[in-house]
Amino acid sequence: EGIPAGLKTAWFHVEFGNFAMAASVLKKASNSRKTETKQGARKLLDYVGEKMTKQIEAAKTAETDGKAWQAYRGYSDAAVRYKGYELPKDITATINKLKGSADVKKEVAALRILGAAKRRLYGKSVSARKSGFRALERLADQQSETQAGQEALRLIKSLGMP
């Protein structure tokens, strides 16, 4: 479908959303002497650029609407996912500014608790697993409005424990 053989791997990465993995190959191919390779790279770069713009616009909208956590997640994901492409110059400063928000701090702290609870939940000893489950219950009770609290609730339900 118009993708040269030399760009098949990059196309595969782009197709499955691993944009950062394809960045260096696409940049190099866009400066190729072969017209076919250059056009293929341009197609893929345009597609990635469109996806990146949509994600950053969604994060900007969330920021404007006062949804700091959604904006933080959108910008942070974009910074990692589109590493190697032309990102807005102020994205790092925006991420750092949002990191200071009370909502973001609360969500990040809850995610840390969730991560620790999951590690204990899948531990070797029975006491570690019980400790992990209790941590999930506390998180679901005390911080149910956070993303991690909702994830803890889903985990508790999926484990089928009362």
Tab-separated table of N, CA and C in Angstrom:
chain	number	residue	atom	x	y	z
A	1	GLU	N	0.818	-1.201	0.000
A	1	GLU	CA	0.000	0.000	0.000
A	1	GLU	C	0.858	1.261	0.000
A	2	GLY	N	1.978	1.204	-0.708
A	2	GLY	CA	2.801	2.382	-0.862
A	2	GLY	C	3.906	2.531	0.165
A	3	ILE	N	4.145	1.503	0.991
A	3	ILE	CA	5.232	1.565	1.975
A	3	ILE	C	6.387	0.722	1.454
A	4	PRO	N	7.542	1.341	1.201
A	4	PRO	CA	8.694	0.595	0.697
A	4	PRO	C	9.181	-0.455	1.708
A	5	ALA	N	9.849	-1.472	1.204
A	5	ALA	CA	10.322	-2.582	2.039
A	5	ALA	C	11.213	-2.098	3.185
A	6	GLY	N	12.029	-1.090	2.950
A	6	GLY	CA	12.931	-0.561	3.977
A	6	GLY	C	12.203	0.108	5.142
A	7	LEU	N	10.944	0.441	4.932
A	7	LEU	CA	10.171	1.107	5.983
A	7	LEU	C	9.119	0.194	6.625
A	8	LYS	N	9.128	-1.080	6.274
A	8	LYS	CA	8.119	-2.006	6.815
A	8	LYS	C	8.187	-2.091	8.339
A	9	THR	N	9.386	-2.126	8.900
A	9	THR	CA	9.528	-2.210	10.354
A	9	THR	C	8.985	-0.943	11.013
A	10	ALA	N	9.330	0.204	10.446
A	10	ALA	CA	8.835	1.476	10.975
A	10	ALA	C	7.307	1.525	10.855
A	11	TRP	N	6.782	1.053	9.735
A	11	TRP	CA	5.341	1.030	9.523
A	11	TRP	C	4.674	0.146	10.580
A	12	PHE	N	5.290	-0.998	10.855
A	12	PHE	CA	4.780	-1.922	11.880
A	12	PHE	C	4.704	-1.218	13.237
A	13	HIS	N	5.776	-0.509	13.612
A	13	HIS	CA	5.786	0.216	14.888
A	13	HIS	C	4.701	1.291	14.925
A	14	VAL	N	4.565	2.026	13.842
A	14	VAL	CA	3.549	3.085	13.774
A	14	VAL	C	2.154	2.466	13.854
A	15	GLU	N	1.962	1.381	13.137
A	15	GLU	CA	0.660	0.709	13.124
A	15	GLU	C	0.216	0.287	14.523
A	16	PHE	N	1.170	-0.139	15.353
A	16	PHE	CA	0.844	-0.613	16.690
A	16	PHE	C	1.067	0.440	17.777
A	17	GLY	N	1.264	1.690	17.378
A	17	GLY	CA	1.333	2.783	18.335
A	17	GLY	C	2.679	2.975	19.009
A	18	ASN	N	3.717	2.280	18.556
A	18	ASN	CA	5.068	2.453	19.109
A	18	ASN	C	5.803	3.523	18.308
A	19	PHE	N	5.277	4.737	18.382
A	19	PHE	CA	5.775	5.813	17.527
A	19	PHE	C	7.243	6.151	17.787
A	20	ALA	N	7.657	6.145	19.042
A	20	ALA	CA	9.031	6.502	19.384
A	20	ALA	C	10.024	5.532	18.746
A	21	MET	N	9.635	4.260	18.637
A	21	MET	CA	10.524	3.245	18.051
A	21	MET	C	10.777	3.518	16.565
A	22	ALA	N	9.843	4.155	15.913
A	22	ALA	CA	9.954	4.400	14.478
A	22	ALA	C	10.582	5.751	14.153
A	23	ALA	N	10.735	6.615	15.144
A	23	ALA	CA	11.148	8.008	14.892
A	23	ALA	C	12.450	8.136	14.118
A	24	SER	N	13.506	7.496	14.592
A	24	SER	CA	14.816	7.688	13.942
A	24	SER	C	14.812	7.156	12.515
A	25	VAL	N	14.180	6.013	12.280
A	25	VAL	CA	14.116	5.440	10.938
A	25	VAL	C	13.335	6.363	10.001
A	26	LEU	N	12.229	6.901	10.485
A	26	LEU	CA	11.412	7.777	9.649
A	26	LEU	C	12.126	9.092	9.333
A	27	LYS	N	12.813	9.645	10.330
A	27	LYS	CA	13.553	10.909	10.083
A	27	LYS	C	14.632	10.687	9.031
A	28	LYS	N	15.335	9.570	9.181
A	28	LYS	CA	16.404	9.243	8.239
A	28	LYS	C	15.832	9.020	6.840
A	29	ALA	N	14.735	8.283	6.756
A	29	ALA	CA	14.114	7.973	5.464
A	29	ALA	C	13.527	9.220	4.800
A	30	SER	N	13.084	10.184	5.604
A	30	SER	CA	12.512	11.394	5.008
A	30	SER	C	13.568	12.238	4.303
A	31	ASN	N	14.835	11.982	4.597
A	31	ASN	CA	15.931	12.684	3.918
A	31	ASN	C	16.607	11.812	2.866
A	32	SER	N	15.992	10.694	2.551
A	32	SER	CA	16.554	9.740	1.596
A	32	SER	C	16.570	10.325	0.183
A	33	ARG	N	17.481	9.784	-0.629
A	33	ARG	CA	17.535	10.223	-2.033
A	33	ARG	C	16.447	9.537	-2.856
A	34	LYS	N	16.040	8.350	-2.395
A	34	LYS	CA	15.012	7.600	-3.130
A	34	LYS	C	13.650	8.248	-2.898
A	35	THR	N	13.005	8.608	-3.975
A	35	THR	CA	11.705	9.273	-3.890
A	35	THR	C	10.668	8.380	-3.209
A	36	GLU	N	10.707	7.098	-3.544
A	36	GLU	CA	9.742	6.143	-2.987
A	36	GLU	C	9.871	6.074	-1.454
A	37	THR	N	11.097	5.997	-0.975
A	37	THR	CA	11.348	5.934	0.465
A	37	THR	C	10.929	7.242	1.130
A	38	LYS	N	11.273	8.354	0.493
A	38	LYS	CA	10.936	9.670	1.027
A	38	LYS	C	9.421	9.838	1.145
A	39	GLN	N	8.690	9.421	0.112
A	39	GLN	CA	7.230	9.542	0.119
A	39	GLN	C	6.598	8.636	1.180
A	40	GLY	N	7.124	7.425	1.314
A	40	GLY	CA	6.625	6.495	2.330
A	40	GLY	C	6.830	7.048	3.727
A	41	ALA	N	8.022	7.599	3.945
A	41	ALA	CA	8.339	8.197	5.253
A	41	ALA	C	7.434	9.400	5.509
A	42	ARG	N	7.198	10.214	4.489
A	42	ARG	CA	6.340	11.389	4.638
A	42	ARG	C	4.928	10.972	5.039
A	43	LYS	N	4.412	9.904	4.395
A	43	LYS	CA	3.076	9.393	4.723
A	43	LYS	C	2.997	9.014	6.201
A	44	LEU	N	3.991	8.247	6.650
A	44	LEU	CA	3.997	7.789	8.038
A	44	LEU	C	4.194	8.955	9.001
A	45	LEU	N	5.070	9.888	8.654
A	45	LEU	CA	5.305	11.057	9.517
A	45	LEU	C	4.045	11.916	9.622
A	46	ASP	N	3.319	12.054	8.516
A	46	ASP	CA	2.074	12.825	8.537
A	46	ASP	C	1.049	12.162	9.453
A	47	TYR	N	0.967	10.837	9.375
A	47	TYR	CA	0.031	10.092	10.215
A	47	TYR	C	0.373	10.272	11.695
A	48	VAL	N	1.662	10.117	12.018
A	48	VAL	CA	2.112	10.273	13.402
A	48	VAL	C	1.859	11.708	13.876
A	49	GLY	N	2.149	12.678	13.031
A	49	GLY	CA	1.932	14.085	13.367
A	49	GLY	C	0.468	14.371	13.664
A	50	GLU	N	-0.414	13.765	12.890
A	50	GLU	CA	-1.853	13.942	13.096
A	50	GLU	C	-2.274	13.374	14.454
A	51	LYS	N	-1.801	12.170	14.764
A	51	LYS	CA	-2.114	11.526	16.053
A	51	LYS	C	-1.588	12.365	17.209
A	52	MET	N	-0.343	12.842	17.079
A	52	MET	CA	0.295	13.626	18.127
A	52	MET	C	-0.474	14.927	18.358
A	53	THR	N	-0.856	15.593	17.300
A	53	THR	CA	-1.598	16.846	17.402
A	53	THR	C	-2.926	16.629	18.123
A	54	LYS	N	-3.629	15.549	17.771
A	54	LYS	CA	-4.906	15.248	18.428
A	54	LYS	C	-4.712	15.049	19.926
A	55	GLN	N	-3.677	14.285	20.294
A	55	GLN	CA	-3.451	13.999	21.710
A	55	GLN	C	-3.082	15.265	22.476
A	56	ILE	N	-2.235	16.092	21.899
A	56	ILE	CA	-1.807	17.318	22.571
A	56	ILE	C	-2.973	18.306	22.657
A	57	GLU	N	-3.794	18.371	21.619
A	57	GLU	CA	-4.976	19.243	21.659
A	57	GLU	C	-5.947	18.796	22.748
A	58	ALA	N	-6.122	17.486	22.891
A	58	ALA	CA	-7.002	16.958	23.941
A	58	ALA	C	-6.458	17.317	25.328
A	59	ALA	N	-5.139	17.244	25.484
A	59	ALA	CA	-4.514	17.608	26.758
A	59	ALA	C	-4.676	19.106	27.026
A	60	LYS	N	-4.525	19.927	25.994
A	60	LYS	CA	-4.704	21.375	26.144
A	60	LYS	C	-6.137	21.699	26.547
A	61	THR	N	-7.093	21.016	25.927
A	61	THR	CA	-8.502	21.220	26.263
A	61	THR	C	-8.762	20.853	27.714
A	62	ALA	N	-8.199	19.716	28.144
A	62	ALA	CA	-8.367	19.287	29.540
A	62	ALA	C	-7.757	20.309	30.487
A	63	GLU	N	-6.607	20.854	30.112
A	63	GLU	CA	-5.942	21.866	30.949
A	63	GLU	C	-6.808	23.119	31.044
A	64	THR	N	-7.363	23.550	29.919
A	64	THR	CA	-8.226	24.723	29.878
A	64	THR	C	-9.481	24.511	30.720
A	65	ASP	N	-9.989	23.281	30.695
A	65	ASP	CA	-11.201	22.945	31.461
A	65	ASP	C	-10.918	22.720	32.940
A	66	GLY	N	-9.656	22.854	33.353
A	66	GLY	CA	-9.301	22.687	34.758
A	66	GLY	C	-9.143	21.240	35.181
A	67	LYS	N	-9.020	20.335	34.226
A	67	LYS	CA	-8.831	18.911	34.522
A	67	LYS	C	-7.336	18.612	34.491
A	68	ALA	N	-6.664	18.971	35.574
A	68	ALA	CA	-5.202	18.880	35.633
A	68	ALA	C	-4.690	17.460	35.436
A	69	TRP	N	-5.349	16.478	36.045
A	69	TRP	CA	-4.863	15.097	35.944
A	69	TRP	C	-4.949	14.584	34.511
A	70	GLN	N	-6.062	14.844	33.831
A	70	GLN	CA	-6.201	14.408	32.444
A	70	GLN	C	-5.167	15.106	31.558
A	71	ALA	N	-4.959	16.382	31.790
A	71	ALA	CA	-3.977	17.137	31.017
A	71	ALA	C	-2.575	16.586	31.265
A	72	TYR	N	-2.254	16.345	32.525
A	72	TYR	CA	-0.932	15.804	32.893
A	72	TYR	C	-0.702	14.458	32.199
A	73	ARG	N	-1.699	13.583	32.267
A	73	ARG	CA	-1.560	12.263	31.636
A	73	ARG	C	-1.382	12.400	30.125
A	74	GLY	N	-2.156	13.285	29.516
A	74	GLY	CA	-2.069	13.473	28.070
A	74	GLY	C	-0.712	13.998	27.633
A	75	TYR	N	-0.238	15.034	28.328
A	75	TYR	CA	1.070	15.611	27.990
A	75	TYR	C	2.205	14.626	28.281
A	76	SER	N	2.148	13.953	29.431
A	76	SER	CA	3.211	13.015	29.805
A	76	SER	C	3.284	11.863	28.824
A	77	ASP	N	2.121	11.329	28.469
A	77	ASP	CA	2.081	10.231	27.513
A	77	ASP	C	2.629	10.685	26.163
A	78	ALA	N	2.244	11.878	25.734
A	78	ALA	CA	2.718	12.401	24.444
A	78	ALA	C	4.238	12.570	24.455
A	79	ALA	N	4.787	13.053	25.555
A	79	ALA	CA	6.233	13.268	25.645
A	79	ALA	C	6.997	11.956	25.503
A	80	VAL	N	6.441	10.876	26.038
A	80	VAL	CA	7.101	9.568	25.946
A	80	VAL	C	6.789	8.906	24.612
A	81	ARG	N	5.537	8.919	24.250
A	81	ARG	CA	5.078	8.212	23.061
A	81	ARG	C	5.630	8.797	21.767
A	82	TYR	N	5.792	10.115	21.723
A	82	TYR	CA	6.247	10.778	20.503
A	82	TYR	C	7.668	11.306	20.622
A	83	LYS	N	8.462	10.673	21.474
A	83	LYS	CA	9.862	11.068	21.633
A	83	LYS	C	10.576	10.874	20.290
A	84	GLY	N	11.318	11.888	19.887
A	84	GLY	CA	12.011	11.820	18.607
A	84	GLY	C	11.300	12.588	17.507
A	85	TYR	N	10.099	13.065	17.772
A	85	TYR	CA	9.349	13.868	16.800
A	85	TYR	C	9.347	15.320	17.269
A	86	GLU	N	8.771	16.193	16.465
A	86	GLU	CA	8.705	17.610	16.795
A	86	GLU	C	7.585	17.877	17.794
A	87	LEU	N	7.899	17.807	19.065
A	87	LEU	CA	6.926	18.105	20.115
A	87	LEU	C	6.938	19.609	20.388
A	88	PRO	N	5.838	20.136	20.927
A	88	PRO	CA	5.845	21.553	21.302
A	88	PRO	C	6.973	21.831	22.306
A	89	LYS	N	7.630	22.958	22.158
A	89	LYS	CA	8.787	23.270	23.002
A	89	LYS	C	8.430	23.438	24.478
A	90	ASP	N	7.207	23.847	24.749
A	90	ASP	CA	6.817	24.110	26.136
A	90	ASP	C	6.207	22.895	26.843
A	91	ILE	N	6.242	21.719	26.234
A	91	ILE	CA	5.569	20.560	26.812
A	91	ILE	C	6.184	20.142	28.159
A	92	THR	N	7.504	20.180	28.261
A	92	THR	CA	8.157	19.796	29.520
A	92	THR	C	7.803	20.780	30.626
A	93	ALA	N	7.811	22.057	30.313
A	93	ALA	CA	7.451	23.078	31.310
A	93	ALA	C	5.995	22.911	31.741
A	94	THR	N	5.131	22.590	30.785
A	94	THR	CA	3.715	22.388	31.106
A	94	THR	C	3.536	21.177	32.014
A	95	ILE	N	4.248	20.095	31.718
A	95	ILE	CA	4.184	18.882	32.552
A	95	ILE	C	4.638	19.213	33.964
A	96	ASN	N	5.748	19.924	34.078
A	96	ASN	CA	6.272	20.286	35.407
A	96	ASN	C	5.319	21.208	36.162
A	97	LYS	N	4.676	22.115	35.440
A	97	LYS	CA	3.708	23.012	36.076
A	97	LYS	C	2.514	22.210	36.606
A	98	LEU	N	2.022	21.284	35.783
A	98	LEU	CA	0.879	20.464	36.188
A	98	LEU	C	1.231	19.505	37.326
A	99	LYS	N	2.499	19.102	37.370
A	99	LYS	CA	2.960	18.193	38.419
A	99	LYS	C	2.776	18.810	39.798
A	100	GLY	N	2.793	20.118	39.895
A	100	GLY	CA	2.620	20.822	41.162
A	100	GLY	C	1.171	20.933	41.605
A	101	SER	N	0.238	20.582	40.712
A	101	SER	CA	-1.184	20.666	41.029
A	101	SER	C	-1.571	19.646	42.105
A	102	ALA	N	-2.484	20.040	42.978
A	102	ALA	CA	-2.933	19.153	44.067
A	102	ALA	C	-3.577	17.880	43.517
A	103	ASP	N	-4.367	18.012	42.453
A	103	ASP	CA	-5.016	16.835	41.852
A	103	ASP	C	-3.990	15.835	41.338
A	104	VAL	N	-2.981	16.346	40.648
A	104	VAL	CA	-1.953	15.474	40.077
A	104	VAL	C	-1.157	14.805	41.193
A	105	LYS	N	-0.795	15.574	42.220
A	105	LYS	CA	-0.057	14.995	43.344
A	105	LYS	C	-0.853	13.868	43.994
A	106	LYS	N	-2.139	14.102	44.165
A	106	LYS	CA	-3.004	13.089	44.787
A	106	LYS	C	-3.066	11.820	43.932
A	107	GLU	N	-3.244	11.988	42.637
A	107	GLU	CA	-3.320	10.844	41.717
A	107	GLU	C	-1.999	10.069	41.677
A	108	VAL	N	-0.883	10.795	41.622
A	108	VAL	CA	0.427	10.140	41.568
A	108	VAL	C	0.675	9.352	42.856
A	109	ALA	N	0.333	9.942	43.995
A	109	ALA	CA	0.499	9.245	45.279
A	109	ALA	C	-0.374	7.988	45.317
A	110	ALA	N	-1.608	8.091	44.828
A	110	ALA	CA	-2.503	6.938	44.807
A	110	ALA	C	-1.975	5.844	43.880
A	111	LEU	N	-1.391	6.246	42.752
A	111	LEU	CA	-0.811	5.255	41.832
A	111	LEU	C	0.387	4.541	42.457
A	112	ARG	N	1.166	5.267	43.251
A	112	ARG	CA	2.292	4.632	43.959
A	112	ARG	C	1.775	3.575	44.936
A	113	ILE	N	0.735	3.937	45.687
A	113	ILE	CA	0.132	3.003	46.645
A	113	ILE	C	-0.397	1.773	45.901
A	114	LEU	N	-1.057	2.010	44.769
A	114	LEU	CA	-1.592	0.914	43.975
A	114	LEU	C	-0.472	-0.016	43.498
A	115	GLY	N	0.609	0.565	43.028
A	115	GLY	CA	1.747	-0.242	42.563
A	115	GLY	C	2.324	-1.107	43.670
A	116	ALA	N	2.488	-0.522	44.853
A	116	ALA	CA	3.022	-1.273	45.993
A	116	ALA	C	2.049	-2.380	46.396
A	117	ALA	N	0.750	-2.075	46.391
A	117	ALA	CA	-0.261	-3.073	46.756
A	117	ALA	C	-0.255	-4.236	45.767
A	118	LYS	N	-0.118	-3.931	44.485
A	118	LYS	CA	-0.071	-4.991	43.468
A	118	LYS	C	1.145	-5.885	43.658
A	119	ARG	N	2.290	-5.272	43.945
A	119	ARG	CA	3.504	-6.081	44.164
A	119	ARG	C	3.310	-7.033	45.337
A	120	ARG	N	2.725	-6.519	46.420
A	120	ARG	CA	2.475	-7.369	47.597
A	120	ARG	C	1.414	-8.419	47.287
A	121	LEU	N	0.413	-8.044	46.526
A	121	LEU	CA	-0.683	-8.951	46.193
A	121	LEU	C	-0.178	-10.181	45.447
A	122	TYR	N	0.834	-9.988	44.641
A	122	TYR	CA	1.383	-11.100	43.865
A	122	TYR	C	2.653	-11.650	44.503
A	123	GLY	N	2.816	-11.408	45.808
A	123	GLY	CA	3.974	-11.897	46.553
A	123	GLY	C	3.882	-13.389	46.808
A	124	LYS	N	4.958	-13.926	47.352
A	124	LYS	CA	5.024	-15.375	47.571
A	124	LYS	C	4.292	-15.812	48.833
A	125	SER	N	4.372	-15.018	49.875
A	125	SER	CA	3.776	-15.455	51.144
A	125	SER	C	2.301	-15.035	51.256
A	126	VAL	N	1.565	-15.772	52.029
A	126	VAL	CA	0.146	-15.488	52.250
A	126	VAL	C	-0.016	-14.140	52.952
A	127	SER	N	0.851	-13.853	53.909
A	127	SER	CA	0.743	-12.588	54.641
A	127	SER	C	0.984	-11.395	53.716
A	128	ALA	N	1.901	-11.533	52.776
A	128	ALA	CA	2.157	-10.449	51.816
A	128	ALA	C	0.926	-10.225	50.942
A	129	ARG	N	0.302	-11.315	50.492
A	129	ARG	CA	-0.889	-11.191	49.648
A	129	ARG	C	-2.042	-10.546	50.418
A	130	LYS	N	-2.204	-10.946	51.673
A	130	LYS	CA	-3.261	-10.342	52.504
A	130	LYS	C	-2.993	-8.858	52.712
A	131	SER	N	-1.730	-8.524	52.954
A	131	SER	CA	-1.334	-7.129	53.151
A	131	SER	C	-1.639	-6.312	51.882
A	132	GLY	N	-1.334	-6.878	50.730
A	132	GLY	CA	-1.616	-6.218	49.453
A	132	GLY	C	-3.103	-6.015	49.250
A	133	PHE	N	-3.889	-7.011	49.614
A	133	PHE	CA	-5.347	-6.903	49.472
A	133	PHE	C	-5.903	-5.831	50.395
A	134	ARG	N	-5.398	-5.785	51.629
A	134	ARG	CA	-5.854	-4.756	52.572
A	134	ARG	C	-5.494	-3.358	52.056
A	135	ALA	N	-4.316	-3.238	51.470
A	135	ALA	CA	-3.902	-1.940	50.906
A	135	ALA	C	-4.842	-1.539	49.763
A	136	LEU	N	-5.246	-2.511	48.947
A	136	LEU	CA	-6.203	-2.230	47.868
A	136	LEU	C	-7.532	-1.758	48.435
A	137	GLU	N	-7.985	-2.428	49.493
A	137	GLU	CA	-9.253	-2.037	50.123
A	137	GLU	C	-9.181	-0.615	50.677
A	138	ARG	N	-8.086	-0.296	51.346
A	138	ARG	CA	-7.918	1.065	51.887
A	138	ARG	C	-7.927	2.094	50.763
A	139	LEU	N	-7.217	1.781	49.712
A	139	LEU	CA	-7.150	2.699	48.572
A	139	LEU	C	-8.540	2.886	47.954
A	140	ALA	N	-9.265	1.799	47.774
A	140	ALA	CA	-10.612	1.878	47.197
A	140	ALA	C	-11.560	2.654	48.110
A	141	ASP	N	-11.396	2.524	49.428
A	141	ASP	CA	-12.265	3.227	50.379
A	141	ASP	C	-11.913	4.701	50.498
A	142	GLN	N	-10.632	4.985	50.671
A	142	GLN	CA	-10.202	6.344	51.002
A	142	GLN	C	-10.013	7.242	49.785
A	143	GLN	N	-9.691	6.652	48.647
A	143	GLN	CA	-9.421	7.470	47.459
A	143	GLN	C	-10.178	6.935	46.247
A	144	SER	N	-11.452	6.660	46.453
A	144	SER	CA	-12.259	6.056	45.379
A	144	SER	C	-12.431	6.978	44.167
A	145	GLU	N	-12.242	8.277	44.362
A	145	GLU	CA	-12.413	9.223	43.241
A	145	GLU	C	-11.192	9.261	42.327
A	146	THR	N	-10.068	8.687	42.763
A	146	THR	CA	-8.862	8.702	41.933
A	146	THR	C	-8.894	7.537	40.948
A	147	GLN	N	-8.085	7.661	39.915
A	147	GLN	CA	-7.971	6.594	38.919
A	147	GLN	C	-7.456	5.322	39.586
A	148	ALA	N	-6.484	5.447	40.485
A	148	ALA	CA	-5.926	4.291	41.182
A	148	ALA	C	-6.965	3.654	42.108
A	149	GLY	N	-7.787	4.472	42.735
A	149	GLY	CA	-8.845	3.956	43.599
A	149	GLY	C	-9.850	3.129	42.814
A	150	GLN	N	-10.183	3.591	41.625
A	150	GLN	CA	-11.112	2.851	40.763
A	150	GLN	C	-10.480	1.548	40.276
A	151	GLU	N	-9.193	1.604	39.965
A	151	GLU	CA	-8.462	0.399	39.553
A	151	GLU	C	-8.417	-0.601	40.702
A	152	ALA	N	-8.195	-0.116	41.921
A	152	ALA	CA	-8.176	-0.986	43.104
A	152	ALA	C	-9.527	-1.659	43.282
A	153	LEU	N	-10.602	-0.912	43.077
A	153	LEU	CA	-11.949	-1.464	43.174
A	153	LEU	C	-12.170	-2.572	42.146
A	154	ARG	N	-11.723	-2.336	40.912
A	154	ARG	CA	-11.836	-3.356	39.855
A	154	ARG	C	-11.047	-4.608	40.223
A	155	LEU	N	-9.834	-4.410	40.772
A	155	LEU	CA	-9.008	-5.546	41.179
A	155	LEU	C	-9.690	-6.361	42.276
A	156	ILE	N	-10.234	-5.666	43.262
A	156	ILE	CA	-10.916	-6.341	44.360
A	156	ILE	C	-12.082	-7.175	43.827
A	157	LYS	N	-12.853	-6.596	42.913
A	157	LYS	CA	-13.996	-7.325	42.316
A	157	LYS	C	-13.520	-8.514	41.509
A	158	SER	N	-12.438	-8.334	40.751
A	158	SER	CA	-11.955	-9.433	39.914
A	158	SER	C	-11.370	-10.573	40.758
A	159	LEU	N	-10.851	-10.233	41.924
A	159	LEU	CA	-10.320	-11.285	42.802
A	159	LEU	C	-11.454	-12.048	43.485
A	160	GLY	N	-12.625	-11.446	43.496
A	160	GLY	CA	-13.795	-12.111	44.058
A	160	GLY	C	-13.754	-12.307	45.557
A	161	MET	N	-12.995	-11.476	46.237
A	161	MET	CA	-12.918	-11.589	47.692
A	161	MET	C	-13.896	-10.589	48.315
A	162	PRO	N	-14.510	-10.945	49.424
A	162	PRO	CA	-15.493	-10.034	50.046
A	162	PRO	C	-14.881	-8.767	50.590
